[in-house]
Coordinates of C-alpha atoms and ligand atoms in Angstrom, one line a residue:
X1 CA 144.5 192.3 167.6
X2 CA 145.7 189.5 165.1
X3 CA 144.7 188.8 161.8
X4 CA 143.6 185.0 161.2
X5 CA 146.0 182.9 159.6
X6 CA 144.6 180.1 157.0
X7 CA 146.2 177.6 155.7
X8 CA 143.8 175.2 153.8
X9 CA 142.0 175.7 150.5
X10 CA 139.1 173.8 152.3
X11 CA 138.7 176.6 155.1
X12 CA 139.3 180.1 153.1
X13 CA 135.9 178.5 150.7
X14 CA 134.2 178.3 153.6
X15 CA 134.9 181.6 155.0
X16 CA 134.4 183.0 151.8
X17 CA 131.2 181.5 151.7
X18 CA 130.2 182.8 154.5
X19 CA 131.3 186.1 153.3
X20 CA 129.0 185.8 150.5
X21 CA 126.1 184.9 152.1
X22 CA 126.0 188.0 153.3
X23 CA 126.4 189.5 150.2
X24 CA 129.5 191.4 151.0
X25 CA 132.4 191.7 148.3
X26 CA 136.7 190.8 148.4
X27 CA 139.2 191.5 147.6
X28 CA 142.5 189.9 147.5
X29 CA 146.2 191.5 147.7
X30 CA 148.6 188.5 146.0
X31 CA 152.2 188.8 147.9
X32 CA 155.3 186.9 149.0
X33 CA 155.3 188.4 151.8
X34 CA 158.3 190.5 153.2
X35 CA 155.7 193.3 153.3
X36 CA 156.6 196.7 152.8
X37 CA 154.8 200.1 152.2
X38 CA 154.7 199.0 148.7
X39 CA 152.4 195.9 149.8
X40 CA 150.4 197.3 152.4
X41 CA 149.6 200.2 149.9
X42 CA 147.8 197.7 148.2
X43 CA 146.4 196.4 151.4
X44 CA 144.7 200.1 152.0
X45 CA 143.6 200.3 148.2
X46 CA 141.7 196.8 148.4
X47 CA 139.9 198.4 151.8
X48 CA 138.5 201.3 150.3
X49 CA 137.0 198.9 147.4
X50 CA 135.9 196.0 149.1
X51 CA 134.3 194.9 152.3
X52 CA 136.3 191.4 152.4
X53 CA 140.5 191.6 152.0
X54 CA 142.5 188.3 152.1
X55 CA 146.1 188.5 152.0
X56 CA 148.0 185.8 150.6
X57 CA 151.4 185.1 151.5
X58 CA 152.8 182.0 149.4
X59 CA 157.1 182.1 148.0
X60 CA 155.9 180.3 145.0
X61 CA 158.5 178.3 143.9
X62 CA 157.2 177.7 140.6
X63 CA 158.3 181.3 139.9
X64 CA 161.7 181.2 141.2
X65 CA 164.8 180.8 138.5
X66 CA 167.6 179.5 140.8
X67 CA 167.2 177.3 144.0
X68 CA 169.4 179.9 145.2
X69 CA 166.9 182.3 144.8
X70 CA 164.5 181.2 146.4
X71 CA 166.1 180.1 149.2
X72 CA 166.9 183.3 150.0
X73 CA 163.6 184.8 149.9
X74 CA 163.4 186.8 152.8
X75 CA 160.5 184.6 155.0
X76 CA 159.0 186.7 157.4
X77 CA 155.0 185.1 158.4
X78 CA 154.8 186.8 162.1
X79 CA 156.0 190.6 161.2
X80 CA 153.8 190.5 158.3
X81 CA 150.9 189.6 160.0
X82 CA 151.9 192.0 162.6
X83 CA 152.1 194.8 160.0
X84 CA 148.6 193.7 158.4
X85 CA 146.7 193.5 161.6
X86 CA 146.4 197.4 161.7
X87 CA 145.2 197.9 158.0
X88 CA 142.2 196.1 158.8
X89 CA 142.7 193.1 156.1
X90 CA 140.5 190.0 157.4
X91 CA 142.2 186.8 156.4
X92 CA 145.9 186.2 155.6
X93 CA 146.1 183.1 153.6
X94 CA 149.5 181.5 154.1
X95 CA 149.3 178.2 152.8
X96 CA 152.4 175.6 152.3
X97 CA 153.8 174.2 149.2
X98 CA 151.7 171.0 149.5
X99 CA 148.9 172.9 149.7
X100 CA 149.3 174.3 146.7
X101 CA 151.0 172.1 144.7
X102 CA 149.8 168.5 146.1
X103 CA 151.3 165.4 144.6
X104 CA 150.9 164.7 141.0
X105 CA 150.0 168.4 140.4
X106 CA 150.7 168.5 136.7
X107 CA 148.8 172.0 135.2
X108 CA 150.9 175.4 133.8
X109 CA 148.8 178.7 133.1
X110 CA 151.1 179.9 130.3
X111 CA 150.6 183.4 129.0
X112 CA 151.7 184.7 125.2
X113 CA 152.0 187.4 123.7
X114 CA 152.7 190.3 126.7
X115 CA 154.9 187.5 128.9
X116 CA 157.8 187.4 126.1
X117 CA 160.2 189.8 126.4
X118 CA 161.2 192.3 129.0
X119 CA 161.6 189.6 132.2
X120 CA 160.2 187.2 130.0
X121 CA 163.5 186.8 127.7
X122 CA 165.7 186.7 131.2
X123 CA 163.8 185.0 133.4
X124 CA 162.5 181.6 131.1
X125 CA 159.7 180.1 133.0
X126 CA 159.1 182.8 135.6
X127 CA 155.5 184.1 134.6
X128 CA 154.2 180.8 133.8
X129 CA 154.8 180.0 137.3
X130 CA 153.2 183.6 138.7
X131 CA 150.2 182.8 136.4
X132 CA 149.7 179.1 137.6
X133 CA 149.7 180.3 141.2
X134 CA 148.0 183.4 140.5
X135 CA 145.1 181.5 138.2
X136 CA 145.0 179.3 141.6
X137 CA 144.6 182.1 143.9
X138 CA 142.0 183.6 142.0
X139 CA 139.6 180.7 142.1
X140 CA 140.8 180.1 145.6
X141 CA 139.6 183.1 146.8
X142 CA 137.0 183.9 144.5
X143 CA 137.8 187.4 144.8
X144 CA 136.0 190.1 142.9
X145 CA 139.0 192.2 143.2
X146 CA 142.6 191.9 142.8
X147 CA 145.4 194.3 143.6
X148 CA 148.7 194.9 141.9
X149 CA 151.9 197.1 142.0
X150 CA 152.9 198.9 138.9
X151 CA 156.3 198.5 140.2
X152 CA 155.7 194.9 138.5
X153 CA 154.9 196.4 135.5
X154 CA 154.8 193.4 132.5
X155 CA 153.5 191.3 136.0
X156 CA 150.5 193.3 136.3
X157 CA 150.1 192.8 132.1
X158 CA 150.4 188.9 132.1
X159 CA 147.6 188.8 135.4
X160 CA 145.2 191.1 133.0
X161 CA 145.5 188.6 130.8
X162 CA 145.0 185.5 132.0
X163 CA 142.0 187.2 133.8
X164 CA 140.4 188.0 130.3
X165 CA 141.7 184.9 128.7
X166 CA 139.9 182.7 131.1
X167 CA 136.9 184.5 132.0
X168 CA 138.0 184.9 135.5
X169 CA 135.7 187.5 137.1
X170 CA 137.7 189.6 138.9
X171 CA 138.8 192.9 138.4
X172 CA 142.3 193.6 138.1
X173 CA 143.4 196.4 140.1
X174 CA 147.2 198.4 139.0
X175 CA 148.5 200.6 142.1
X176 CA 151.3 202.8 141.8
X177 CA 154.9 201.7 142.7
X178 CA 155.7 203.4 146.3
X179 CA 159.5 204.7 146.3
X180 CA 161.8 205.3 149.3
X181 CA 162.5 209.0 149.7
X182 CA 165.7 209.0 147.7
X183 CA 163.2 207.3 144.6
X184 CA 164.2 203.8 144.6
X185 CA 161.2 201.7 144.4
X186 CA 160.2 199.1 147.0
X187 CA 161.1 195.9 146.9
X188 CA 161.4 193.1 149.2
X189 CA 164.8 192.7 147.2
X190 CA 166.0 195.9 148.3
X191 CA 167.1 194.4 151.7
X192 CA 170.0 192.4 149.8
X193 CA 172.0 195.3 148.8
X194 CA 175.3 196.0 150.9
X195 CA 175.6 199.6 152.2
X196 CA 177.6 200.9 149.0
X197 CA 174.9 199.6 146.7
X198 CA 172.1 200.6 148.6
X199 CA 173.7 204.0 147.8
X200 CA 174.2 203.8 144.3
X201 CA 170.1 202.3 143.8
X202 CA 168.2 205.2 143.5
X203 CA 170.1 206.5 140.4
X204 CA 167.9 203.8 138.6
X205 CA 165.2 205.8 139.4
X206 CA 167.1 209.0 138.7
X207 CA 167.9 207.8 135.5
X208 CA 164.6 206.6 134.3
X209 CA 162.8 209.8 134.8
X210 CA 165.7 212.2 133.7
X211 CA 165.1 209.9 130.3
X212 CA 161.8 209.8 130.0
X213 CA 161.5 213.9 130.1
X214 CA 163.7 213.7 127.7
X215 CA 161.7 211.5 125.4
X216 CA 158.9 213.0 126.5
X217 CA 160.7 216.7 125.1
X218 CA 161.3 215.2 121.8
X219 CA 164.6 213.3 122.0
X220 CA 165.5 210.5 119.7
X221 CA 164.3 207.2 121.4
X222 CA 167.6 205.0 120.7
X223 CA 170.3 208.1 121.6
X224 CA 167.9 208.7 124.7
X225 CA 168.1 204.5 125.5
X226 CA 171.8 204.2 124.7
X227 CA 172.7 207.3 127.0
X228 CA 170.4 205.8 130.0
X229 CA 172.2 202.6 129.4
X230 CA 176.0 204.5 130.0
X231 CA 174.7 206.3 132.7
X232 CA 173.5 202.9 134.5
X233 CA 176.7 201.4 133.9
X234 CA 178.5 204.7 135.0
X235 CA 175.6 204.5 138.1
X236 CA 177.5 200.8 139.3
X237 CA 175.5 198.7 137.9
X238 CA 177.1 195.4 136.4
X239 CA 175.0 194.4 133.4
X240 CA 171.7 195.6 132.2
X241 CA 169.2 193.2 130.9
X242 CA 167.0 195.6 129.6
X243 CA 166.0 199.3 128.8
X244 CA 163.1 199.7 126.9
X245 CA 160.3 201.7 126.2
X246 CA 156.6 200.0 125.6
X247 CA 153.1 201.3 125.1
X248 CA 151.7 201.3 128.6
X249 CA 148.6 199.9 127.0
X250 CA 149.7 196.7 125.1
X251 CA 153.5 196.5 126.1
X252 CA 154.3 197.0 122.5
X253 CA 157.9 197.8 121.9
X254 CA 157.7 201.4 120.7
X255 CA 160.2 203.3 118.6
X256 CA 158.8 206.6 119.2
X257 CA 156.9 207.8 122.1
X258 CA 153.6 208.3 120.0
X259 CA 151.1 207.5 122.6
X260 CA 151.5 206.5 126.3
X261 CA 154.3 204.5 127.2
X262 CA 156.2 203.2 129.8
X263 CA 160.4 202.7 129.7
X264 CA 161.0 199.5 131.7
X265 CA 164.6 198.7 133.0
X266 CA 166.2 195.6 134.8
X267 CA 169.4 195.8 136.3
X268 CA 172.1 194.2 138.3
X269 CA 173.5 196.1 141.4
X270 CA 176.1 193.3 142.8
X271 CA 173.8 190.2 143.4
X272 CA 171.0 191.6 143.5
X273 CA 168.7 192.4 140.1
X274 CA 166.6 195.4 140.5
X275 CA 163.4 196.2 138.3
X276 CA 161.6 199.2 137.7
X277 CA 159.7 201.3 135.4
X278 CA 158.3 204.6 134.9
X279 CA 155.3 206.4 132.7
X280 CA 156.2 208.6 129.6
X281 CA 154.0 210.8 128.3
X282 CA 153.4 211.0 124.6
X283 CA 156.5 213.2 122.9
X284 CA 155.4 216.9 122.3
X285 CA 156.5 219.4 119.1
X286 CA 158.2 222.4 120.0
X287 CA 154.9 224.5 120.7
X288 CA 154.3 221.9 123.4
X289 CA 151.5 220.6 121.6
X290 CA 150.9 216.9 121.0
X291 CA 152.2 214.4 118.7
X292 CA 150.9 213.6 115.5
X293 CA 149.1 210.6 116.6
X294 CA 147.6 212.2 119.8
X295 CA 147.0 215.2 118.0
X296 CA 144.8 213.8 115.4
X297 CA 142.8 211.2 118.4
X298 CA 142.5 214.3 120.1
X299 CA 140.9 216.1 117.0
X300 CA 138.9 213.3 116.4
X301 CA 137.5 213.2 120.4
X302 CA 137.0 217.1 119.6
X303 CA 135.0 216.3 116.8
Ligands
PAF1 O1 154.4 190.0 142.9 C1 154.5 189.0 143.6 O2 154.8 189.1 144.8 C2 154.3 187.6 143.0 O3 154.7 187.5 141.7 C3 152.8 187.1 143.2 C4 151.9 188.0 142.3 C5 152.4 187.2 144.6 C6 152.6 185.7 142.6 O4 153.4 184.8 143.4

């Protein structure tokens, strides 16, 4: 069994509208292909919600930093199709460049506020292109659901958004980040590294949970941040952009662990710069109880 391939704006609307004649609902799963467990996890999520799921596989280059880059995206249509046939999604929409982007195409979705920062500050440009092409897929598709990785943590922020912002009606949907056994989360990137830094990955991982128990246990945020940043050095890793802990809510930059967060890294491992990010819970007193500011929401939900 094959999935159908699409390639025109003109003939997903009128599948869709098909679709919604008889009232059934979508969903759509936003990739760049490459598919791995990380993607098709989403693929299974958008299943259970909706009775509709289009794939879309587009290398936007509008998101890319270096030509380089994107030129060595890894471009893979047939074994992603392959892979997506078995889950059941119902349409992969592949279209080209043109496509997307026909002559004289001259409009930028550009997101404040949670897109500065973080990637934002090393990567200019990058999430005005994912929210052009994301805005575009959005009213493409007419989807009622959309599903993102966690993984893509300040990603998944910006699409919430511009969503909201715009009066898109979909619902944004956040999946958890799928890791390889040894913890190091998926990425089509992850093919890149040589043997020798393959090895040295997961200690990212390692690293960000080891310092977010700590946080979580009370530790000062900046000694806590400063040792990671050694120990990521110490891991192999040439330079890193960031280390930083954010309320998972907002993205706030958070001095203290007061309320949920989330402590968001990006690092280079040879060529080849690797993101990731993992929850902290809110720091606890000695008796394990909760922090001031949980402690008096909590009182206050008692109440
Ligand atoms: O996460 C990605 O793969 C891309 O940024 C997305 C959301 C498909 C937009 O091009």
């Amino acid at each position: 069994m094959k999935i159908p391939v699409i390639r025109t704006v003109k003939e997903l609307r009128a599948t869709t509208a098909e679709w919604r004649k008889d009232g059934l609902s979508v969903a759509v799963v936003p990739t760049m292909g490459a598919l791995h467990e990380g993607h098709l996890s989403l693929v299974r999520a958008a299943r259970e919600r909706a009775d509709r799921v289009i794939v879309t596989l587009f290398i936007n280059p509008k998101q890319f930093n270096s030509t380089d880059d994107l030129a060595a995206y890894p471009r893979k249509e047939e074994e992603d199709a392959a892979k997506l046939a078995p889950l059941g999604a119902h349409i992969l929409f592949a279209p080209n460049a043109d496509e997307m982007y026909p002559e004289g195409f001259a409009t930028t979705v550009s997101v404040g506020g949670v897109s500065e920062g973080l990637c934002g500050a090393f990567r200019p440009g990058h999430f005005d292109g994912v929210a052009t092409v994301v805005t575009k897929l959005f009213l493409q598709t007419g989807a009622d659901l959309a599903f993102f990785g966690e993984k893509d943590f300040q990603q998944l922020h910006v699409v919430r958004r511009l969503a909201r912002d715009l009066d898109i009606p979909v619902e944004i949907v956040a999946c958890p980040t799928i890791r390889e056994e040894d913890g190091l989360a998926m990425s089509s990137r992850n093919g890149r590294l040589s043997a020798a830094e393959r090895k040295a990955a997961p200690r990212i991982a390692q690293i960000l949970f080891e310092t977010a128990a700590q946080i979580t246990a009370g530790s000062s945020v900046e000694k806590a941040l400063a040792d990671a940043n050694n120990a990521l050095l110490a891991a192999g890793c040439q330079q890193v952009e960031y280390l930083e802990l954010r309320a998972d809510d907002d993205l706030a930059p958070l001095a203290e662990a007061t309320r949920p967060a989330r402590l968001l890294v990006a690092a280079w491992l040879g060529g080849t710069r690797l993101i990731d990010n993992v929850e902290v819970a809110p720091v606890q007193d000695a008796a394990g109880a909760l922090g001031e500011k949980e402690r008096s929401g909590t009182l206050r939900a008692v109440a």
